Amino acid sequence: MVIITLWLGVLKTTKPPIWAENWRNFLVMRVERWLPGDEGALAAGMLWGGDNGLSRQTKESYRRVGLLHIIAASGYNVTLVAGWILSASLIWLSRRWALGMTIGGVIMYMLVAGWQPSIIRAGIMSILAMLGLILGRERDAKWLLIITGAMMLAWNWQLISDIGFQLSFAATLGILTLLNTSPLHPSPIIGEGTRGRGIFDVLVADLKTTLAAQAMTTPLILHHFGNLSVISPLVNAVLLWTVPLIMQITAVGLVIGPVNYLAWPLLKLQTWVVNSVASWPISNWEVGKMSWLWVGMYYLVLAICIKFWPWRQRVSG
């Protein structure tokens, strides 16, 4: 708890430590050296977050199809990094030491990637979950989400009006409640969790996850922006599987530079699909901003559906 409390202290600062910024810039340049242009900017964004270096057209295309979240350091990134570190540590270390190593790695990643609300939320959730495992306590992702939110708001109550904070928590809550699935531990290694499953099953799983997150975030998106990407769930289902592959390749490429070239075909595929779909009229639907009253009504109806309808078990199956 001391570590988490100290980390929450940085929420009141406006910039990450200088050394973290310098290290991040070095790592980003390392990726872009081998993958110039939009491809390099995308790869660096997926690994460390941020859209610097991305052309305005490509950025707008990703926004229109609802895929801009993959180049914003988020809980998805934290979870993948935690999974990789844990899997690698378990090869040489005991379970308890491997969990401790993973906690340290998550904190380091949070520092280098910055402390956007989604990063902080996912980082604290992962750390609390791993501390619970070290202490032999059963973890409950919903309680971890509540505790994390309470800790963040207690330290900096202004986060409650932060759009990133709202969307991050809403998306996580949607996955937890609609799918009965914890986003803390997706497949950390290529193929793990998907072994023995066809590509159709993987796409369906990604589609379910996207729909669950979008069901919970839609009213917030409409309230703040007044537009909605109708095609977003399908695009996410088609392309989301490329993200961990690209991240893993570029992570290895930080050490062995030429390995980055292996990510180029996946990046080109992704940008081609996104730019093509972004030109469709239905890719972005302007509906006008939703008032807080209608946002509240939406969540009330959704809560009733979650509470009394039996379809949730079928969806999560």
PDB file of C-alpha atoms in Angstrom:
ATOM      1  CA  MET A   1       0.000   0.000   0.000  1.00  0.00           C
ATOM      2  CA  VAL A   2       2.927   2.335   0.633  1.00  0.00           C
ATOM      3  CA  ILE A   3       4.083   1.913  -2.973  1.00  0.00           C
ATOM      4  CA  ILE A   4       0.593   2.618  -4.306  1.00  0.00           C
ATOM      5  CA  THR A   5       0.165   5.645  -2.042  1.00  0.00           C
ATOM      6  CA  LEU A   6       3.481   7.087  -3.190  1.00  0.00           C
ATOM      7  CA  TRP A   7       2.530   6.456  -6.799  1.00  0.00           C
ATOM      8  CA  LEU A   8      -0.819   8.182  -6.384  1.00  0.00           C
ATOM      9  CA  GLY A   9       1.113  11.254  -5.317  1.00  0.00           C
ATOM     10  CA  VAL A  10       2.219  11.824  -8.888  1.00  0.00           C
ATOM     11  CA  LEU A  11      -1.419  12.331  -9.884  1.00  0.00           C
ATOM     12  CA  LYS A  12      -1.090  15.876  -8.601  1.00  0.00           C
ATOM     13  CA  THR A  13       1.850  16.580 -10.894  1.00  0.00           C
ATOM     14  CA  THR A  14       1.448  17.672 -14.496  1.00  0.00           C
ATOM     15  CA  LYS A  15       4.481  15.968 -16.022  1.00  0.00           C
ATOM     16  CA  PRO A  16       6.268  12.643 -15.601  1.00  0.00           C
ATOM     17  CA  PRO A  17       9.807  12.643 -14.180  1.00  0.00           C
ATOM     18  CA  ILE A  18      12.443  13.971 -16.577  1.00  0.00           C
ATOM     19  CA  TRP A  19      14.292  10.667 -16.639  1.00  0.00           C
ATOM     20  CA  ALA A  20      11.078   8.848 -17.569  1.00  0.00           C
ATOM     21  CA  GLU A  21      10.403  11.295 -20.406  1.00  0.00           C
ATOM     22  CA  ASN A  22      13.949  10.932 -21.698  1.00  0.00           C
ATOM     23  CA  TRP A  23      13.796   7.151 -21.543  1.00  0.00           C
ATOM     24  CA  ARG A  24      10.449   7.142 -23.312  1.00  0.00           C
ATOM     25  CA  ASN A  25      11.747   9.429 -26.076  1.00  0.00           C
ATOM     26  CA  PHE A  26      14.756   7.166 -26.563  1.00  0.00           C
ATOM     27  CA  LEU A  27      12.558   4.067 -26.862  1.00  0.00           C
ATOM     28  CA  VAL A  28      10.158   5.761 -29.282  1.00  0.00           C
ATOM     29  CA  MET A  29      13.030   6.896 -31.506  1.00  0.00           C
ATOM     30  CA  ARG A  30      14.425   3.376 -31.377  1.00  0.00           C
ATOM     31  CA  VAL A  31      11.188   2.025 -32.885  1.00  0.00           C
ATOM     32  CA  GLU A  32      10.790   4.812 -35.442  1.00  0.00           C
ATOM     33  CA  ARG A  33      14.368   4.344 -36.608  1.00  0.00           C
ATOM     34  CA  TRP A  34      13.404   0.961 -38.064  1.00  0.00           C
ATOM     35  CA  LEU A  35       9.779   1.751 -38.877  1.00  0.00           C
ATOM     36  CA  PRO A  36       9.538   5.285 -40.286  1.00  0.00           C
ATOM     37  CA  GLY A  37       6.323   7.127 -41.061  1.00  0.00           C
ATOM     38  CA  ASP A  38       2.884   6.244 -39.768  1.00  0.00           C
ATOM     39  CA  GLU A  39       3.900   2.621 -39.216  1.00  0.00           C
ATOM     40  CA  GLY A  40       6.603   3.587 -36.736  1.00  0.00           C
ATOM     41  CA  ALA A  41       4.362   6.094 -34.984  1.00  0.00           C
ATOM     42  CA  LEU A  42       1.640   3.457 -34.651  1.00  0.00           C
ATOM     43  CA  ALA A  43       4.026   0.813 -33.333  1.00  0.00           C
ATOM     44  CA  ALA A  44       5.486   3.224 -30.773  1.00  0.00           C
ATOM     45  CA  GLY A  45       1.998   4.368 -29.805  1.00  0.00           C
ATOM     46  CA  MET A  46       0.818   0.813 -29.199  1.00  0.00           C
ATOM     47  CA  LEU A  47       3.827   0.073 -27.028  1.00  0.00           C
ATOM     48  CA  TRP A  48       4.172   3.321 -25.066  1.00  0.00           C
ATOM     49  CA  GLY A  49       1.062   5.325 -25.910  1.00  0.00           C
ATOM     50  CA  GLY A  50       0.789   8.611 -27.775  1.00  0.00           C
ATOM     51  CA  ASP A  51       0.151   9.673 -31.348  1.00  0.00           C
ATOM     52  CA  ASN A  52       3.133  11.958 -31.945  1.00  0.00           C
ATOM     53  CA  GLY A  53       4.460  11.474 -35.455  1.00  0.00           C
ATOM     54  CA  LEU A  54       1.162  10.123 -36.740  1.00  0.00           C
ATOM     55  CA  SER A  55      -0.191  11.967 -39.770  1.00  0.00           C
ATOM     56  CA  ARG A  56      -3.388  13.942 -39.316  1.00  0.00           C
ATOM     57  CA  GLN A  57      -5.217  11.829 -41.903  1.00  0.00           C
ATOM     58  CA  THR A  58      -4.324   8.526 -40.261  1.00  0.00           C
ATOM     59  CA  LYS A  59      -5.162   9.844 -36.806  1.00  0.00           C
ATOM     60  CA  GLU A  60      -8.562  11.023 -38.033  1.00  0.00           C
ATOM     61  CA  SER A  61      -9.203   7.656 -39.702  1.00  0.00           C
ATOM     62  CA  TYR A  62      -8.470   5.792 -36.462  1.00  0.00           C
ATOM     63  CA  ARG A  63     -10.761   8.169 -34.604  1.00  0.00           C
ATOM     64  CA  ARG A  64     -13.615   7.713 -37.086  1.00  0.00           C
ATOM     65  CA  VAL A  65     -13.558   3.917 -36.850  1.00  0.00           C
ATOM     66  CA  GLY A  66     -13.204   3.899 -33.052  1.00  0.00           C
ATOM     67  CA  LEU A  67      -9.710   2.403 -32.980  1.00  0.00           C
ATOM     68  CA  LEU A  68      -7.752   5.352 -31.613  1.00  0.00           C
ATOM     69  CA  HIS A  69      -7.646   3.664 -28.206  1.00  0.00           C
ATOM     70  CA  ILE A  70      -4.968   1.210 -29.374  1.00  0.00           C
ATOM     71  CA  ILE A  71      -2.402   4.017 -29.640  1.00  0.00           C
ATOM     72  CA  ALA A  72      -3.265   5.470 -26.258  1.00  0.00           C
ATOM     73  CA  ALA A  73      -1.452   3.776 -23.396  1.00  0.00           C
ATOM     74  CA  SER A  74      -4.265   2.044 -21.576  1.00  0.00           C
ATOM     75  CA  GLY A  75      -5.218  -0.810 -19.335  1.00  0.00           C
ATOM     76  CA  TYR A  76      -4.831  -3.154 -22.283  1.00  0.00           C
ATOM     77  CA  ASN A  77      -1.152  -2.233 -22.559  1.00  0.00           C
ATOM     78  CA  VAL A  78      -0.594  -2.605 -18.824  1.00  0.00           C
ATOM     79  CA  THR A  79      -2.235  -6.019 -18.800  1.00  0.00           C
ATOM     80  CA  LEU A  80      -0.164  -7.303 -21.701  1.00  0.00           C
ATOM     81  CA  VAL A  81       3.080  -6.016 -20.184  1.00  0.00           C
ATOM     82  CA  ALA A  82       2.209  -7.542 -16.804  1.00  0.00           C
ATOM     83  CA  GLY A  83       1.446 -10.862 -18.472  1.00  0.00           C
ATOM     84  CA  TRP A  84       4.727 -10.889 -20.378  1.00  0.00           C
ATOM     85  CA  ILE A  85       6.826 -10.064 -17.320  1.00  0.00           C
ATOM     86  CA  LEU A  86       5.020 -12.628 -15.185  1.00  0.00           C
ATOM     87  CA  SER A  87       5.361 -15.374 -17.792  1.00  0.00           C
ATOM     88  CA  ALA A  88       9.073 -14.675 -18.270  1.00  0.00           C
ATOM     89  CA  SER A  89       9.757 -14.387 -14.527  1.00  0.00           C
ATOM     90  CA  LEU A  90       8.098 -17.714 -13.755  1.00  0.00           C
ATOM     91  CA  ILE A  91      10.759 -19.452 -15.857  1.00  0.00           C
ATOM     92  CA  TRP A  92      13.491 -18.588 -13.339  1.00  0.00           C
ATOM     93  CA  LEU A  93      11.750 -17.424 -10.174  1.00  0.00           C
ATOM     94  CA  SER A  94       9.277 -18.764  -7.674  1.00  0.00           C
ATOM     95  CA  ARG A  95       5.681 -17.631  -7.965  1.00  0.00           C
ATOM     96  CA  ARG A  96       5.964 -15.063  -5.185  1.00  0.00           C
ATOM     97  CA  TRP A  97       9.186 -13.541  -6.521  1.00  0.00           C
ATOM     98  CA  ALA A  98       7.784 -13.538 -10.058  1.00  0.00           C
ATOM     99  CA  LEU A  99       4.732 -11.611  -8.864  1.00  0.00           C
ATOM    100  CA  GLY A 100       7.005  -9.142  -7.078  1.00  0.00           C
ATOM    101  CA  MET A 101       9.078  -8.719 -10.236  1.00  0.00           C
ATOM    102  CA  THR A 102       5.890  -8.106 -12.200  1.00  0.00           C
ATOM    103  CA  ILE A 103       4.755  -5.423  -9.770  1.00  0.00           C
ATOM    104  CA  GLY A 104       8.074  -3.636 -10.245  1.00  0.00           C
ATOM    105  CA  GLY A 105       7.777  -3.940 -14.014  1.00  0.00           C
ATOM    106  CA  VAL A 106       4.244  -2.550 -14.013  1.00  0.00           C
ATOM    107  CA  ILE A 107       5.320   0.461 -11.946  1.00  0.00           C
ATOM    108  CA  MET A 108       8.225   1.095 -14.327  1.00  0.00           C
ATOM    109  CA  TYR A 109       5.928   0.839 -17.344  1.00  0.00           C
ATOM    110  CA  MET A 110       3.470   3.267 -15.762  1.00  0.00           C
ATOM    111  CA  LEU A 111       6.288   5.764 -15.221  1.00  0.00           C
ATOM    112  CA  VAL A 112       7.599   5.548 -18.772  1.00  0.00           C
ATOM    113  CA  ALA A 113       4.176   5.436 -20.447  1.00  0.00           C
ATOM    114  CA  GLY A 114       2.846   8.326 -18.350  1.00  0.00           C
ATOM    115  CA  TRP A 115      -0.010   8.441 -15.852  1.00  0.00           C
ATOM    116  CA  GLN A 116      -3.155   8.807 -17.853  1.00  0.00           C
ATOM    117  CA  PRO A 117      -6.187   7.657 -15.852  1.00  0.00           C
ATOM    118  CA  SER A 118      -6.478   4.396 -17.791  1.00  0.00           C
ATOM    119  CA  ILE A 119      -2.829   3.520 -17.123  1.00  0.00           C
ATOM    120  CA  ILE A 120      -3.131   4.335 -13.423  1.00  0.00           C
ATOM    121  CA  ARG A 121      -6.386   2.427 -13.048  1.00  0.00           C
ATOM    122  CA  ALA A 122      -5.069  -0.698 -14.732  1.00  0.00           C
ATOM    123  CA  GLY A 123      -1.699  -0.471 -13.006  1.00  0.00           C
ATOM    124  CA  ILE A 124      -3.184  -0.220  -9.532  1.00  0.00           C
ATOM    125  CA  MET A 125      -5.678  -2.996 -10.279  1.00  0.00           C
ATOM    126  CA  SER A 126      -2.887  -5.279 -11.466  1.00  0.00           C
ATOM    127  CA  ILE A 127      -0.696  -4.451  -8.468  1.00  0.00           C
ATOM    128  CA  LEU A 128      -3.533  -5.042  -6.007  1.00  0.00           C
ATOM    129  CA  ALA A 129      -4.390  -8.326  -7.713  1.00  0.00           C
ATOM    130  CA  MET A 130      -0.788  -9.534  -7.555  1.00  0.00           C
ATOM    131  CA  LEU A 131      -0.392  -8.406  -3.942  1.00  0.00           C
ATOM    132  CA  GLY A 132      -3.505 -10.414  -3.171  1.00  0.00           C
ATOM    133  CA  LEU A 133      -1.985 -13.467  -4.833  1.00  0.00           C
ATOM    134  CA  ILE A 134       1.259 -13.015  -2.894  1.00  0.00           C
ATOM    135  CA  LEU A 135      -0.704 -12.820   0.357  1.00  0.00           C
ATOM    136  CA  GLY A 136      -2.875 -15.769  -0.629  1.00  0.00           C
ATOM    137  CA  ARG A 137      -6.062 -13.689  -0.838  1.00  0.00           C
ATOM    138  CA  GLU A 138      -8.651 -14.359  -3.528  1.00  0.00           C
ATOM    139  CA  ARG A 139      -8.974 -11.468  -5.942  1.00  0.00           C
ATOM    140  CA  ASP A 140     -12.225  -9.971  -7.171  1.00  0.00           C
ATOM    141  CA  ALA A 141     -11.829  -7.691 -10.176  1.00  0.00           C
ATOM    142  CA  LYS A 142     -15.004  -5.732  -9.445  1.00  0.00           C
ATOM    143  CA  TRP A 143     -13.852  -4.905  -5.935  1.00  0.00           C
ATOM    144  CA  LEU A 144     -10.412  -4.020  -7.262  1.00  0.00           C
ATOM    145  CA  LEU A 145     -12.018  -1.607  -9.704  1.00  0.00           C
ATOM    146  CA  ILE A 146     -14.042   0.031  -6.920  1.00  0.00           C
ATOM    147  CA  ILE A 147     -11.024   0.265  -4.599  1.00  0.00           C
ATOM    148  CA  THR A 148      -8.855   1.679  -7.370  1.00  0.00           C
ATOM    149  CA  GLY A 149     -11.427   4.309  -8.272  1.00  0.00           C
ATOM    150  CA  ALA A 150     -11.898   5.280  -4.643  1.00  0.00           C
ATOM    151  CA  MET A 151      -8.142   5.624  -4.105  1.00  0.00           C
ATOM    152  CA  MET A 152      -7.680   7.743  -7.222  1.00  0.00           C
ATOM    153  CA  LEU A 153     -10.616  10.035  -6.460  1.00  0.00           C
ATOM    154  CA  ALA A 154      -9.642  10.363  -2.797  1.00  0.00           C
ATOM    155  CA  TRP A 155      -6.217  11.580  -3.867  1.00  0.00           C
ATOM    156  CA  ASN A 156      -7.387  13.765  -6.740  1.00  0.00           C
ATOM    157  CA  TRP A 157     -11.148  14.295  -6.843  1.00  0.00           C
ATOM    158  CA  GLN A 158     -10.885  16.368 -10.042  1.00  0.00           C
ATOM    159  CA  LEU A 159     -10.338  13.134 -11.954  1.00  0.00           C
ATOM    160  CA  ILE A 160     -14.079  12.537 -11.779  1.00  0.00           C
ATOM    161  CA  SER A 161     -14.529  15.085 -14.579  1.00  0.00           C
ATOM    162  CA  ASP A 162     -11.691  13.631 -16.659  1.00  0.00           C
ATOM    163  CA  ILE A 163     -13.032  12.030 -19.851  1.00  0.00           C
ATOM    164  CA  GLY A 164     -10.266   9.439 -19.930  1.00  0.00           C
ATOM    165  CA  PHE A 165     -11.000   8.427 -16.349  1.00  0.00           C
ATOM    166  CA  GLN A 166     -14.716   8.058 -17.089  1.00  0.00           C
ATOM    167  CA  LEU A 167     -14.235   6.039 -20.276  1.00  0.00           C
ATOM    168  CA  SER A 168     -11.544   3.816 -18.781  1.00  0.00           C
ATOM    169  CA  PHE A 169     -13.657   2.821 -15.800  1.00  0.00           C
ATOM    170  CA  ALA A 170     -16.827   2.464 -17.847  1.00  0.00           C
ATOM    171  CA  ALA A 171     -15.147   0.164 -20.369  1.00  0.00           C
ATOM    172  CA  THR A 172     -13.658  -2.022 -17.633  1.00  0.00           C
ATOM    173  CA  LEU A 173     -16.957  -2.165 -15.779  1.00  0.00           C
ATOM    174  CA  GLY A 174     -18.712  -3.185 -18.979  1.00  0.00           C
ATOM    175  CA  ILE A 175     -16.373  -6.130 -19.503  1.00  0.00           C
ATOM    176  CA  LEU A 176     -16.668  -7.203 -15.870  1.00  0.00           C
ATOM    177  CA  THR A 177     -20.445  -6.996 -15.647  1.00  0.00           C
ATOM    178  CA  LEU A 178     -21.586  -7.990 -19.127  1.00  0.00           C
ATOM    179  CA  LEU A 179     -19.076 -10.768 -19.772  1.00  0.00           C
ATOM    180  CA  ASN A 180     -18.221 -11.879 -16.226  1.00  0.00           C
ATOM    181  CA  THR A 181     -14.624 -11.690 -17.429  1.00  0.00           C
ATOM    182  CA  SER A 182     -11.666 -10.020 -15.772  1.00  0.00           C
ATOM    183  CA  PRO A 183      -9.598  -7.775 -18.051  1.00  0.00           C
ATOM    184  CA  LEU A 184      -6.674  -8.130 -15.678  1.00  0.00           C
ATOM    185  CA  HIS A 185      -5.300 -11.268 -17.239  1.00  0.00           C
ATOM    186  CA  PRO A 186      -5.804 -11.699 -20.973  1.00  0.00           C
ATOM    187  CA  SER A 187      -3.478 -13.946 -22.912  1.00  0.00           C
ATOM    188  CA  PRO A 188       0.002 -12.579 -22.189  1.00  0.00           C
ATOM    189  CA  ILE A 189       1.786 -14.689 -24.789  1.00  0.00           C
ATOM    190  CA  ILE A 190       1.047 -15.199 -28.448  1.00  0.00           C
ATOM    191  CA  GLY A 191      -1.218 -18.191 -28.774  1.00  0.00           C
ATOM    192  CA  GLU A 192      -1.864 -18.635 -25.057  1.00  0.00           C
ATOM    193  CA  GLY A 193      -5.562 -18.694 -24.367  1.00  0.00           C
ATOM    194  CA  THR A 194      -6.302 -19.158 -28.067  1.00  0.00           C
ATOM    195  CA  ARG A 195      -4.606 -22.513 -28.533  1.00  0.00           C
ATOM    196  CA  GLY A 196      -7.084 -25.008 -29.913  1.00  0.00           C
ATOM    197  CA  ARG A 197      -9.456 -22.242 -30.968  1.00  0.00           C
ATOM    198  CA  GLY A 198     -10.147 -21.211 -34.532  1.00  0.00           C
ATOM    199  CA  ILE A 199      -9.724 -17.720 -35.874  1.00  0.00           C
ATOM    200  CA  PHE A 200     -13.505 -17.335 -35.857  1.00  0.00           C
ATOM    201  CA  ASP A 201     -13.618 -18.007 -32.103  1.00  0.00           C
ATOM    202  CA  VAL A 202     -10.902 -15.414 -31.499  1.00  0.00           C
ATOM    203  CA  LEU A 203     -12.745 -12.818 -33.593  1.00  0.00           C
ATOM    204  CA  VAL A 204     -16.015 -13.532 -31.787  1.00  0.00           C
ATOM    205  CA  ALA A 205     -14.292 -13.170 -28.404  1.00  0.00           C
ATOM    206  CA  ASP A 206     -12.825  -9.805 -29.436  1.00  0.00           C
ATOM    207  CA  LEU A 207     -16.219  -8.718 -30.757  1.00  0.00           C
ATOM    208  CA  LYS A 208     -17.919  -9.622 -27.465  1.00  0.00           C
ATOM    209  CA  THR A 209     -15.320  -7.695 -25.485  1.00  0.00           C
ATOM    210  CA  THR A 210     -15.658  -4.640 -27.714  1.00  0.00           C
ATOM    211  CA  LEU A 211     -19.453  -4.706 -27.552  1.00  0.00           C
ATOM    212  CA  ALA A 212     -19.385  -5.026 -23.756  1.00  0.00           C
ATOM    213  CA  ALA A 213     -17.049  -2.049 -23.434  1.00  0.00           C
ATOM    214  CA  GLN A 214     -18.996   0.001 -25.977  1.00  0.00           C
ATOM    215  CA  ALA A 215     -22.325  -0.728 -24.300  1.00  0.00           C
ATOM    216  CA  MET A 216     -21.017   0.935 -21.154  1.00  0.00           C
ATOM    217  CA  THR A 217     -19.130   3.813 -22.797  1.00  0.00           C
ATOM    218  CA  THR A 218     -21.633   4.815 -25.510  1.00  0.00           C
ATOM    219  CA  PRO A 219     -23.612   7.337 -23.403  1.00  0.00           C
ATOM    220  CA  LEU A 220     -20.403   8.992 -22.201  1.00  0.00           C
ATOM    221  CA  ILE A 221     -19.102   9.256 -25.760  1.00  0.00           C
ATOM    222  CA  LEU A 222     -22.394  10.755 -26.897  1.00  0.00           C
ATOM    223  CA  HIS A 223     -22.426  13.172 -23.963  1.00  0.00           C
ATOM    224  CA  HIS A 224     -18.902  14.468 -24.525  1.00  0.00           C
ATOM    225  CA  PHE A 225     -18.549  14.230 -28.310  1.00  0.00           C
ATOM    226  CA  GLY A 226     -21.981  13.762 -29.857  1.00  0.00           C
ATOM    227  CA  ASN A 227     -20.810  11.157 -32.361  1.00  0.00           C
ATOM    228  CA  LEU A 228     -20.502   7.402 -32.444  1.00  0.00           C
ATOM    229  CA  SER A 229     -18.582   4.957 -34.609  1.00  0.00           C
ATOM    230  CA  VAL A 230     -21.198   2.443 -35.703  1.00  0.00           C
ATOM    231  CA  ILE A 231     -18.598   0.230 -37.352  1.00  0.00           C
ATOM    232  CA  SER A 232     -16.235   0.247 -34.348  1.00  0.00           C
ATOM    233  CA  PRO A 233     -17.110  -3.196 -32.898  1.00  0.00           C
ATOM    234  CA  LEU A 234     -16.527  -4.930 -36.224  1.00  0.00           C
ATOM    235  CA  VAL A 235     -13.246  -3.114 -36.910  1.00  0.00           C
ATOM    236  CA  ASN A 236     -12.021  -3.903 -33.400  1.00  0.00           C
ATOM    237  CA  ALA A 237     -12.895  -7.571 -33.854  1.00  0.00           C
ATOM    238  CA  VAL A 238     -11.049  -7.725 -37.172  1.00  0.00           C
ATOM    239  CA  LEU A 239      -7.897  -5.878 -36.093  1.00  0.00           C
ATOM    240  CA  LEU A 240      -7.519  -6.150 -32.321  1.00  0.00           C
ATOM    241  CA  TRP A 241      -5.608  -9.436 -32.580  1.00  0.00           C
ATOM    242  CA  THR A 242      -2.776  -7.598 -34.359  1.00  0.00           C
ATOM    243  CA  VAL A 243      -2.077  -5.310 -31.395  1.00  0.00           C
ATOM    244  CA  PRO A 244      -0.360  -7.792 -29.017  1.00  0.00           C
ATOM    245  CA  LEU A 245       1.611  -9.230 -31.932  1.00  0.00           C
ATOM    246  CA  ILE A 246       2.865  -5.786 -32.957  1.00  0.00           C
ATOM    247  CA  MET A 247       3.645  -4.885 -29.353  1.00  0.00           C
ATOM    248  CA  GLN A 248       5.631  -8.064 -28.790  1.00  0.00           C
ATOM    249  CA  ILE A 249       7.575  -7.715 -32.031  1.00  0.00           C
ATOM    250  CA  THR A 250       8.488  -4.084 -31.373  1.00  0.00           C
ATOM    251  CA  ALA A 251       9.367  -4.885 -27.752  1.00  0.00           C
ATOM    252  CA  VAL A 252      11.913  -7.423 -28.990  1.00  0.00           C
ATOM    253  CA  GLY A 253      12.919  -4.907 -31.653  1.00  0.00           C
ATOM    254  CA  LEU A 254      14.013  -2.486 -28.945  1.00  0.00           C
ATOM    255  CA  VAL A 255      16.924  -4.861 -28.367  1.00  0.00           C
ATOM    256  CA  ILE A 256      17.288  -6.411 -31.827  1.00  0.00           C
ATOM    257  CA  GLY A 257      16.441  -3.591 -34.218  1.00  0.00           C
ATOM    258  CA  PRO A 258      15.816  -5.519 -37.475  1.00  0.00           C
ATOM    259  CA  VAL A 259      13.093  -7.561 -35.758  1.00  0.00           C
ATOM    260  CA  ASN A 260      10.881  -4.485 -36.089  1.00  0.00           C
ATOM    261  CA  TYR A 261      10.517  -5.213 -39.794  1.00  0.00           C
ATOM    262  CA  LEU A 262       8.369  -8.234 -38.915  1.00  0.00           C
ATOM    263  CA  ALA A 263       5.704  -5.850 -37.625  1.00  0.00           C
ATOM    264  CA  TRP A 264       5.541  -3.879 -40.867  1.00  0.00           C
ATOM    265  CA  PRO A 265       3.051  -6.170 -42.719  1.00  0.00           C
ATOM    266  CA  LEU A 266       0.687  -6.123 -39.733  1.00  0.00           C
ATOM    267  CA  LEU A 267       0.919  -2.346 -39.476  1.00  0.00           C
ATOM    268  CA  LYS A 268       0.260  -1.929 -43.201  1.00  0.00           C
ATOM    269  CA  LEU A 269      -2.728  -4.269 -42.968  1.00  0.00           C
ATOM    270  CA  GLN A 270      -4.096  -2.294 -40.058  1.00  0.00           C
ATOM    271  CA  THR A 271      -3.696   1.127 -41.676  1.00  0.00           C
ATOM    272  CA  TRP A 272      -5.146  -0.119 -44.966  1.00  0.00           C
ATOM    273  CA  VAL A 273      -8.275  -1.490 -43.285  1.00  0.00           C
ATOM    274  CA  VAL A 274      -8.715   1.603 -41.110  1.00  0.00           C
ATOM    275  CA  ASN A 275      -8.240   4.111 -43.935  1.00  0.00           C
ATOM    276  CA  SER A 276     -10.595   2.139 -46.179  1.00  0.00           C
ATOM    277  CA  VAL A 277     -13.371   1.789 -43.612  1.00  0.00           C
ATOM    278  CA  ALA A 278     -13.013   5.402 -42.440  1.00  0.00           C
ATOM    279  CA  SER A 279     -14.292   6.572 -45.826  1.00  0.00           C
ATOM    280  CA  TRP A 280     -17.609   4.775 -45.325  1.00  0.00           C
ATOM    281  CA  PRO A 281     -20.510   7.094 -44.395  1.00  0.00           C
ATOM    282  CA  ILE A 282     -21.511   4.846 -41.476  1.00  0.00           C
ATOM    283  CA  SER A 283     -18.027   4.916 -39.931  1.00  0.00           C
ATOM    284  CA  ASN A 284     -18.920   7.944 -37.830  1.00  0.00           C
ATOM    285  CA  TRP A 285     -22.479   8.834 -36.922  1.00  0.00           C
ATOM    286  CA  GLU A 286     -23.235  12.380 -35.772  1.00  0.00           C
ATOM    287  CA  VAL A 287     -26.206  12.211 -33.398  1.00  0.00           C
ATOM    288  CA  GLY A 288     -25.736  15.247 -31.167  1.00  0.00           C
ATOM    289  CA  LYS A 289     -24.675  15.424 -27.544  1.00  0.00           C
ATOM    290  CA  MET A 290     -26.624  13.500 -24.917  1.00  0.00           C
ATOM    291  CA  SER A 291     -27.585  15.267 -21.685  1.00  0.00           C
ATOM    292  CA  TRP A 292     -26.625  13.856 -18.288  1.00  0.00           C
ATOM    293  CA  LEU A 293     -30.301  13.085 -17.684  1.00  0.00           C
ATOM    294  CA  TRP A 294     -30.394  10.694 -20.640  1.00  0.00           C
ATOM    295  CA  VAL A 295     -27.018   9.268 -19.640  1.00  0.00           C
ATOM    296  CA  GLY A 296     -28.473   8.439 -16.237  1.00  0.00           C
ATOM    297  CA  MET A 297     -31.596   6.919 -17.800  1.00  0.00           C
ATOM    298  CA  TYR A 298     -29.449   4.767 -20.088  1.00  0.00           C
ATOM    299  CA  TYR A 299     -27.417   3.375 -17.191  1.00  0.00           C
ATOM    300  CA  LEU A 300     -30.572   2.767 -15.155  1.00  0.00           C
ATOM    301  CA  VAL A 301     -32.100   0.671 -17.941  1.00  0.00           C
ATOM    302  CA  LEU A 302     -28.793  -1.140 -18.484  1.00  0.00           C
ATOM    303  CA  ALA A 303     -28.503  -1.901 -14.764  1.00  0.00           C
ATOM    304  CA  ILE A 304     -32.019  -3.369 -14.752  1.00  0.00           C
ATOM    305  CA  CYS A 305     -31.157  -5.535 -17.757  1.00  0.00           C
ATOM    306  CA  ILE A 306     -27.963  -6.775 -16.116  1.00  0.00           C
ATOM    307  CA  LYS A 307     -29.768  -7.522 -12.871  1.00  0.00           C
ATOM    308  CA  PHE A 308     -32.831  -9.345 -14.132  1.00  0.00           C
ATOM    309  CA  TRP A 309     -32.129 -10.719 -17.607  1.00  0.00           C
ATOM    310  CA  PRO A 310     -30.571 -14.202 -17.904  1.00  0.00           C
ATOM    311  CA  TRP A 311     -28.718 -13.521 -21.158  1.00  0.00           C
ATOM    312  CA  ARG A 312     -25.431 -12.546 -19.497  1.00  0.00           C
ATOM    313  CA  GLN A 313     -24.375 -16.144 -18.893  1.00  0.00           C
ATOM    314  CA  ARG A 314     -24.981 -17.008 -22.530  1.00  0.00           C
ATOM    315  CA  VAL A 315     -22.982 -14.011 -23.746  1.00  0.00           C
ATOM    316  CA  SER A 316     -19.997 -14.818 -21.542  1.00  0.00           C
ATOM    317  CA  GLY A 317     -20.006 -18.449 -22.559  1.00  0.00           C
TER     318      GLY A 317
END
